[in-house]
Amino acid sequence: MPAKLSVNLNAIAMLRNRRDLPWPSVTGVGRIALQAGASGLTVHPRPDQRHIRFSDLQPIRDLIDDEFPAAEFNMEGYPNEEFLQLVERHEPEQVTLVPDDPAQATSDHGWNFRENRALLASVVGRLKKKGFRVSLFADGDPDAEALKFARETGADRIELYTGPYGGCHDDPDKAERIAGELGRTAEIAIGLGLGVNAGHDLTVANLPLLVKHIPALAEVSIGHGLTADALEHGMAETVRRFRRACGEAV
């Protein structure tokens, strides 16, 4: 099965927030993406609300429930109490936990599963009781012991941080090497019973190689590169381009 595409709406929200105006509409763009075959929508509601605002969450939940009931809502964030309460209020199908400092511009590393296993086990347990699928942001290093700790938290999936892979867009040899490492990490995770997602700096150009090395990739969450392409191709065609890059026959 090709990896599913979840469209991250953060960049759309950040553009909207440059002006105190309701456009571009986060839900409007989300609707176009889902109409074009995206499997879901992703948001990262940061404490400073510099892109997705807390007030966006219910309209996105309603859009999916009312118009695209087969699609999924993925909320990602650092598991402080504020974020966990937002999750419990808006009931996404998937929660992706990231180790971000609030001051970070974007997610740029995975969890240290050795140091944070007690915290994560507690949070994952709380979320699983509510029926949410839980994914943990993970570095791409094929560290079997660390991934074992991740599995022991009770999480369902990991999301591989692919920033270093996306960053070598002008170095094919390095891209091949990092894609191989990501593939080995995915194999370990899948062998432990974890599903594997991926996200960060993924593009139409680099997705096919990643999919080649991770044939069982469950989902990719893409925002910046997809939004940049949408400026050129439009959101609907961009979603179709990314779906094809994931291996779908579109």
mmCIF file of C-alpha atoms in Angstrom:
data_model
loop_
_atom_site.group_PDB
_atom_site.id
_atom_site.type_symbol
_atom_site.label_atom_id
_atom_site.label_comp_id
_atom_site.label_asym_id
_atom_site.label_seq_id
_atom_site.Cartn_x
_atom_site.Cartn_y
_atom_site.Cartn_z
ATOM 1 C CA MET A 1 0.000 0.000 0.000
ATOM 2 C CA PRO A 2 1.361 3.452 -0.849
ATOM 3 C CA ALA A 3 2.060 5.798 2.037
ATOM 4 C CA LYS A 4 -0.894 8.016 2.880
ATOM 5 C CA LEU A 5 -0.490 11.772 2.525
ATOM 6 C CA SER A 6 -1.451 14.067 5.393
ATOM 7 C CA VAL A 7 -1.296 17.749 4.456
ATOM 8 C CA ASN A 8 0.206 19.946 7.159
ATOM 9 C CA LEU A 9 -1.677 23.257 7.283
ATOM 10 C CA ASN A 10 0.806 25.214 9.418
ATOM 11 C CA ALA A 11 2.325 27.167 6.515
ATOM 12 C CA ILE A 12 -1.127 28.141 5.263
ATOM 13 C CA ALA A 13 -2.017 29.409 8.725
ATOM 14 C CA MET A 14 1.264 31.319 9.021
ATOM 15 C CA LEU A 15 0.555 33.105 5.735
ATOM 16 C CA ARG A 16 -2.940 33.996 6.926
ATOM 17 C CA ASN A 17 -1.584 35.310 10.218
ATOM 18 C CA ARG A 18 0.530 37.953 8.454
ATOM 19 C CA ARG A 19 -2.670 39.985 8.194
ATOM 20 C CA ASP A 20 -5.691 40.210 10.443
ATOM 21 C CA LEU A 21 -7.845 38.784 7.663
ATOM 22 C CA PRO A 22 -9.565 35.424 7.149
ATOM 23 C CA TRP A 23 -7.608 34.414 4.056
ATOM 24 C CA PRO A 24 -6.087 32.180 2.997
ATOM 25 C CA SER A 25 -8.678 30.044 4.723
ATOM 26 C CA VAL A 26 -7.127 27.140 6.595
ATOM 27 C CA THR A 27 -10.278 25.057 6.280
ATOM 28 C CA GLY A 28 -10.786 26.153 2.687
ATOM 29 C CA VAL A 29 -7.332 24.973 1.665
ATOM 30 C CA GLY A 30 -7.798 21.837 3.751
ATOM 31 C CA ARG A 31 -10.998 21.108 1.846
ATOM 32 C CA ILE A 32 -9.206 21.439 -1.503
ATOM 33 C CA ALA A 33 -6.477 19.066 -0.311
ATOM 34 C CA LEU A 34 -8.972 16.441 0.845
ATOM 35 C CA GLN A 35 -11.026 16.773 -2.345
ATOM 36 C CA ALA A 36 -7.811 16.070 -4.276
ATOM 37 C CA GLY A 37 -7.299 12.816 -2.379
ATOM 38 C CA ALA A 38 -5.180 13.666 0.651
ATOM 39 C CA SER A 39 -5.809 11.145 3.402
ATOM 40 C CA GLY A 40 -5.785 13.649 6.227
ATOM 41 C CA LEU A 41 -4.804 17.005 7.671
ATOM 42 C CA THR A 42 -2.032 17.729 10.156
ATOM 43 C CA VAL A 43 -1.617 20.692 12.502
ATOM 44 C CA HIS A 44 0.935 21.657 15.134
ATOM 45 C CA PRO A 45 -0.762 24.120 17.500
ATOM 46 C CA ARG A 46 2.210 25.762 19.231
ATOM 47 C CA PRO A 47 1.738 27.659 22.498
ATOM 48 C CA ASP A 48 2.341 31.034 20.821
ATOM 49 C CA GLN A 49 -0.180 30.197 18.047
ATOM 50 C CA ARG A 50 2.190 31.635 15.466
ATOM 51 C CA HIS A 51 0.608 29.540 12.750
ATOM 52 C CA ILE A 52 -2.274 27.237 13.663
ATOM 53 C CA ARG A 53 -4.476 28.952 16.230
ATOM 54 C CA PHE A 54 -6.393 27.056 18.857
ATOM 55 C CA SER A 55 -9.546 28.487 17.275
ATOM 56 C CA ASP A 56 -8.700 26.623 14.029
ATOM 57 C CA LEU A 57 -8.953 23.209 15.602
ATOM 58 C CA GLN A 58 -12.711 22.775 15.884
ATOM 59 C CA PRO A 59 -13.408 23.995 12.318
ATOM 60 C CA ILE A 60 -10.849 21.496 10.998
ATOM 61 C CA ARG A 61 -12.412 18.733 13.114
ATOM 62 C CA ASP A 62 -15.851 19.701 11.788
ATOM 63 C CA LEU A 63 -14.628 19.802 8.170
ATOM 64 C CA ILE A 64 -13.389 16.236 8.397
ATOM 65 C CA ASP A 65 -16.414 14.941 10.298
ATOM 66 C CA ASP A 66 -18.992 16.644 8.095
ATOM 67 C CA GLU A 67 -17.447 16.334 4.624
ATOM 68 C CA PHE A 68 -14.611 13.771 4.670
ATOM 69 C CA PRO A 69 -15.406 11.153 7.324
ATOM 70 C CA ALA A 70 -12.812 8.723 5.945
ATOM 71 C CA ALA A 71 -10.003 11.266 6.411
ATOM 72 C CA GLU A 72 -7.899 11.636 9.542
ATOM 73 C CA PHE A 73 -6.993 14.569 11.754
ATOM 74 C CA ASN A 74 -3.409 14.462 13.070
ATOM 75 C CA MET A 75 -2.440 16.827 15.886
ATOM 76 C CA GLU A 76 1.240 17.109 16.757
ATOM 77 C CA GLY A 77 2.930 18.894 19.610
ATOM 78 C CA TYR A 78 4.913 18.752 22.818
ATOM 79 C CA PRO A 79 2.885 16.896 25.465
ATOM 80 C CA ASN A 80 2.357 19.639 28.027
ATOM 81 C CA GLU A 81 -1.000 19.853 29.765
ATOM 82 C CA GLU A 82 -2.304 22.562 27.436
ATOM 83 C CA PHE A 83 -1.618 20.447 24.354
ATOM 84 C CA LEU A 84 -3.070 17.312 25.900
ATOM 85 C CA GLN A 85 -6.271 19.139 26.774
ATOM 86 C CA LEU A 86 -6.535 20.427 23.193
ATOM 87 C CA VAL A 87 -6.151 16.862 21.950
ATOM 88 C CA GLU A 88 -8.800 15.548 24.306
ATOM 89 C CA ARG A 89 -11.184 18.327 23.263
ATOM 90 C CA HIS A 90 -10.788 17.914 19.496
ATOM 91 C CA GLU A 91 -10.269 14.145 19.287
ATOM 92 C CA PRO A 92 -7.841 13.643 16.395
ATOM 93 C CA GLU A 93 -7.450 10.175 14.964
ATOM 94 C CA GLN A 94 -3.688 10.434 15.526
ATOM 95 C CA VAL A 95 -1.534 12.322 18.023
ATOM 96 C CA THR A 96 2.133 12.843 17.157
ATOM 97 C CA LEU A 97 4.293 13.739 20.146
ATOM 98 C CA VAL A 98 7.356 15.883 19.434
ATOM 99 C CA PRO A 99 10.129 17.024 21.822
ATOM 100 C CA ASP A 100 9.979 20.675 20.789
ATOM 101 C CA ASP A 101 11.010 23.627 22.872
ATOM 102 C CA PRO A 102 8.342 26.358 22.434
ATOM 103 C CA ALA A 103 10.995 28.700 20.992
ATOM 104 C CA GLN A 104 11.961 26.358 18.151
ATOM 105 C CA ALA A 105 11.139 27.522 14.638
ATOM 106 C CA THR A 106 10.240 23.966 13.654
ATOM 107 C CA SER A 107 10.707 20.396 14.826
ATOM 108 C CA ASP A 108 14.369 19.494 14.310
ATOM 109 C CA HIS A 109 15.061 16.297 16.286
ATOM 110 C CA GLY A 110 13.387 13.208 17.624
ATOM 111 C CA TRP A 111 12.857 12.078 21.200
ATOM 112 C CA ASN A 112 15.645 10.748 23.370
ATOM 113 C CA PHE A 113 13.743 7.601 24.242
ATOM 114 C CA ARG A 114 16.187 6.569 26.949
ATOM 115 C CA GLU A 115 15.816 9.787 28.906
ATOM 116 C CA ASN A 116 12.112 10.351 28.264
ATOM 117 C CA ARG A 117 10.617 6.878 28.405
ATOM 118 C CA ALA A 118 8.838 7.472 31.747
ATOM 119 C CA LEU A 119 7.297 10.747 30.550
ATOM 120 C CA LEU A 120 6.258 9.242 27.237
ATOM 121 C CA ALA A 121 4.834 6.081 28.793
ATOM 122 C CA SER A 122 2.626 8.202 31.056
ATOM 123 C CA VAL A 123 1.416 10.448 28.236
ATOM 124 C CA VAL A 124 0.909 7.598 25.770
ATOM 125 C CA GLY A 125 -1.079 5.706 28.387
ATOM 126 C CA ARG A 126 -3.341 8.705 28.936
ATOM 127 C CA LEU A 127 -3.922 9.161 25.199
ATOM 128 C CA LYS A 128 -4.476 5.475 24.490
ATOM 129 C CA LYS A 129 -7.192 5.357 27.153
ATOM 130 C CA LYS A 130 -9.032 7.944 25.070
ATOM 131 C CA GLY A 131 -8.677 5.811 21.953
ATOM 132 C CA PHE A 132 -6.107 7.878 20.038
ATOM 133 C CA ARG A 133 -3.408 6.398 17.834
ATOM 134 C CA VAL A 134 -0.090 7.726 19.110
ATOM 135 C CA SER A 135 3.066 8.364 17.085
ATOM 136 C CA LEU A 136 6.418 9.477 18.511
ATOM 137 C CA PHE A 137 8.840 11.720 16.611
ATOM 138 C CA ALA A 138 12.088 9.789 16.172
ATOM 139 C CA ASP A 139 15.532 10.411 14.767
ATOM 140 C CA GLY A 140 16.577 8.333 11.784
ATOM 141 C CA ASP A 141 19.464 6.528 13.457
ATOM 142 C CA PRO A 142 19.020 2.730 13.411
ATOM 143 C CA ASP A 143 19.287 2.453 17.213
ATOM 144 C CA ALA A 144 17.525 -0.781 18.137
ATOM 145 C CA GLU A 145 17.685 -0.200 21.899
ATOM 146 C CA ALA A 146 16.164 3.278 21.610
ATOM 147 C CA LEU A 147 13.370 1.980 19.407
ATOM 148 C CA LYS A 148 12.695 -0.802 21.905
ATOM 149 C CA PHE A 149 12.188 1.886 24.565
ATOM 150 C CA ALA A 150 9.831 3.681 22.162
ATOM 151 C CA ARG A 151 7.794 0.514 21.730
ATOM 152 C CA GLU A 152 7.633 -0.015 25.478
ATOM 153 C CA THR A 153 5.870 3.323 25.929
ATOM 154 C CA GLY A 154 2.821 1.764 24.285
ATOM 155 C CA ALA A 155 2.985 3.981 21.187
ATOM 156 C CA ASP A 156 1.554 2.698 17.924
ATOM 157 C CA ARG A 157 3.987 4.361 15.522
ATOM 158 C CA ILE A 158 7.074 6.459 15.171
ATOM 159 C CA GLU A 159 7.418 9.389 12.799
ATOM 160 C CA LEU A 160 10.897 9.481 11.324
ATOM 161 C CA TYR A 161 12.421 12.957 11.306
ATOM 162 C CA THR A 162 13.573 13.365 7.705
ATOM 163 C CA GLY A 163 15.123 16.846 7.955
ATOM 164 C CA PRO A 164 18.690 15.651 7.303
ATOM 165 C CA TYR A 165 17.442 13.692 4.286
ATOM 166 C CA GLY A 166 15.612 16.695 2.875
ATOM 167 C CA GLY A 167 18.630 18.881 3.542
ATOM 168 C CA CYS A 168 20.861 16.959 1.136
ATOM 169 C CA HIS A 169 18.731 17.740 -1.917
ATOM 170 C CA ASP A 170 21.860 18.767 -3.846
ATOM 171 C CA ASP A 171 23.946 15.719 -2.856
ATOM 172 C CA PRO A 172 22.561 12.473 -4.346
ATOM 173 C CA ASP A 173 25.171 10.238 -2.723
ATOM 174 C CA LYS A 174 24.431 11.604 0.737
ATOM 175 C CA ALA A 175 20.714 11.332 0.088
ATOM 176 C CA GLU A 176 21.109 7.672 -0.810
ATOM 177 C CA ARG A 177 23.115 7.021 2.353
ATOM 178 C CA ILE A 178 20.615 8.739 4.648
ATOM 179 C CA ALA A 179 17.665 7.074 2.928
ATOM 180 C CA GLY A 180 19.366 3.741 3.600
ATOM 181 C CA GLU A 181 19.738 4.613 7.287
ATOM 182 C CA LEU A 182 16.082 5.610 7.478
ATOM 183 C CA GLY A 183 15.176 2.332 5.830
ATOM 184 C CA ARG A 184 17.155 0.341 8.402
ATOM 185 C CA THR A 185 15.552 2.285 11.231
ATOM 186 C CA ALA A 186 12.115 1.587 9.787
ATOM 187 C CA GLU A 187 12.890 -2.132 9.521
ATOM 188 C CA ILE A 188 13.843 -2.255 13.198
ATOM 189 C CA ALA A 189 10.726 -0.348 14.214
ATOM 190 C CA ILE A 190 8.429 -2.530 12.121
ATOM 191 C CA GLY A 191 10.092 -5.628 13.555
ATOM 192 C CA LEU A 192 9.204 -4.350 17.021
ATOM 193 C CA GLY A 193 5.579 -3.882 16.027
ATOM 194 C CA LEU A 194 5.654 -0.138 15.406
ATOM 195 C CA GLY A 195 4.147 1.493 12.351
ATOM 196 C CA VAL A 196 6.320 4.053 10.578
ATOM 197 C CA ASN A 197 5.394 7.570 9.460
ATOM 198 C CA ALA A 198 7.798 10.196 8.142
ATOM 199 C CA GLY A 199 7.936 13.937 7.874
ATOM 200 C CA HIS A 200 10.049 17.062 7.425
ATOM 201 C CA ASP A 201 11.395 18.609 4.229
ATOM 202 C CA LEU A 202 9.877 15.943 2.018
ATOM 203 C CA THR A 203 9.280 16.854 -1.611
ATOM 204 C CA VAL A 204 8.010 15.382 -4.867
ATOM 205 C CA ALA A 205 11.658 14.915 -5.833
ATOM 206 C CA ASN A 206 12.855 13.038 -2.741
ATOM 207 C CA LEU A 207 9.794 10.991 -1.801
ATOM 208 C CA PRO A 208 10.313 8.161 -4.346
ATOM 209 C CA LEU A 209 13.748 7.263 -2.968
ATOM 210 C CA LEU A 210 12.423 7.314 0.603
ATOM 211 C CA VAL A 211 9.504 5.082 -0.358
ATOM 212 C CA LYS A 212 11.917 2.741 -2.107
ATOM 213 C CA HIS A 213 13.876 2.300 1.142
ATOM 214 C CA ILE A 214 10.743 2.133 3.340
ATOM 215 C CA PRO A 215 8.189 0.168 1.306
ATOM 216 C CA ALA A 216 5.945 -0.244 4.375
ATOM 217 C CA LEU A 217 5.826 3.511 5.078
ATOM 218 C CA ALA A 218 2.365 4.212 6.497
ATOM 219 C CA GLU A 219 2.058 7.979 6.211
ATOM 220 C CA VAL A 220 3.918 11.142 5.327
ATOM 221 C CA SER A 221 3.024 14.516 6.819
ATOM 222 C CA ILE A 222 4.101 17.367 4.557
ATOM 223 C CA GLY A 223 3.621 21.105 4.894
ATOM 224 C CA HIS A 224 6.390 23.442 3.771
ATOM 225 C CA GLY A 225 7.391 21.729 0.524
ATOM 226 C CA LEU A 226 3.805 21.010 -0.409
ATOM 227 C CA THR A 227 2.714 24.602 0.254
ATOM 228 C CA ALA A 228 5.647 25.926 -1.767
ATOM 229 C CA ASP A 229 4.662 23.715 -4.715
ATOM 230 C CA ALA A 230 1.038 24.830 -4.377
ATOM 231 C CA LEU A 231 2.102 28.389 -5.160
ATOM 232 C CA GLU A 232 3.182 27.118 -8.564
ATOM 233 C CA HIS A 233 0.792 24.253 -9.306
ATOM 234 C CA GLY A 234 -2.236 24.979 -7.138
ATOM 235 C CA MET A 235 -3.162 22.939 -4.064
ATOM 236 C CA ALA A 236 -5.241 20.285 -5.830
ATOM 237 C CA GLU A 237 -2.616 19.448 -8.447
ATOM 238 C CA THR A 238 0.129 19.584 -5.823
ATOM 239 C CA VAL A 239 -1.684 17.014 -3.699
ATOM 240 C CA ARG A 240 -1.956 14.753 -6.736
ATOM 241 C CA ARG A 241 1.756 15.226 -7.474
ATOM 242 C CA PHE A 242 2.682 14.229 -3.933
ATOM 243 C CA ARG A 243 0.335 11.261 -4.010
ATOM 244 C CA ARG A 244 2.040 10.039 -7.175
ATOM 245 C CA ALA A 245 5.442 10.536 -5.519
ATOM 246 C CA CYS A 246 4.217 8.293 -2.683
ATOM 247 C CA GLY A 247 3.443 5.578 -5.219
ATOM 248 C CA GLU A 248 -0.272 6.077 -5.770
ATOM 249 C CA ALA A 249 -1.707 5.628 -9.259
ATOM 250 C CA VAL A 250 -3.330 9.051 -9.645
#
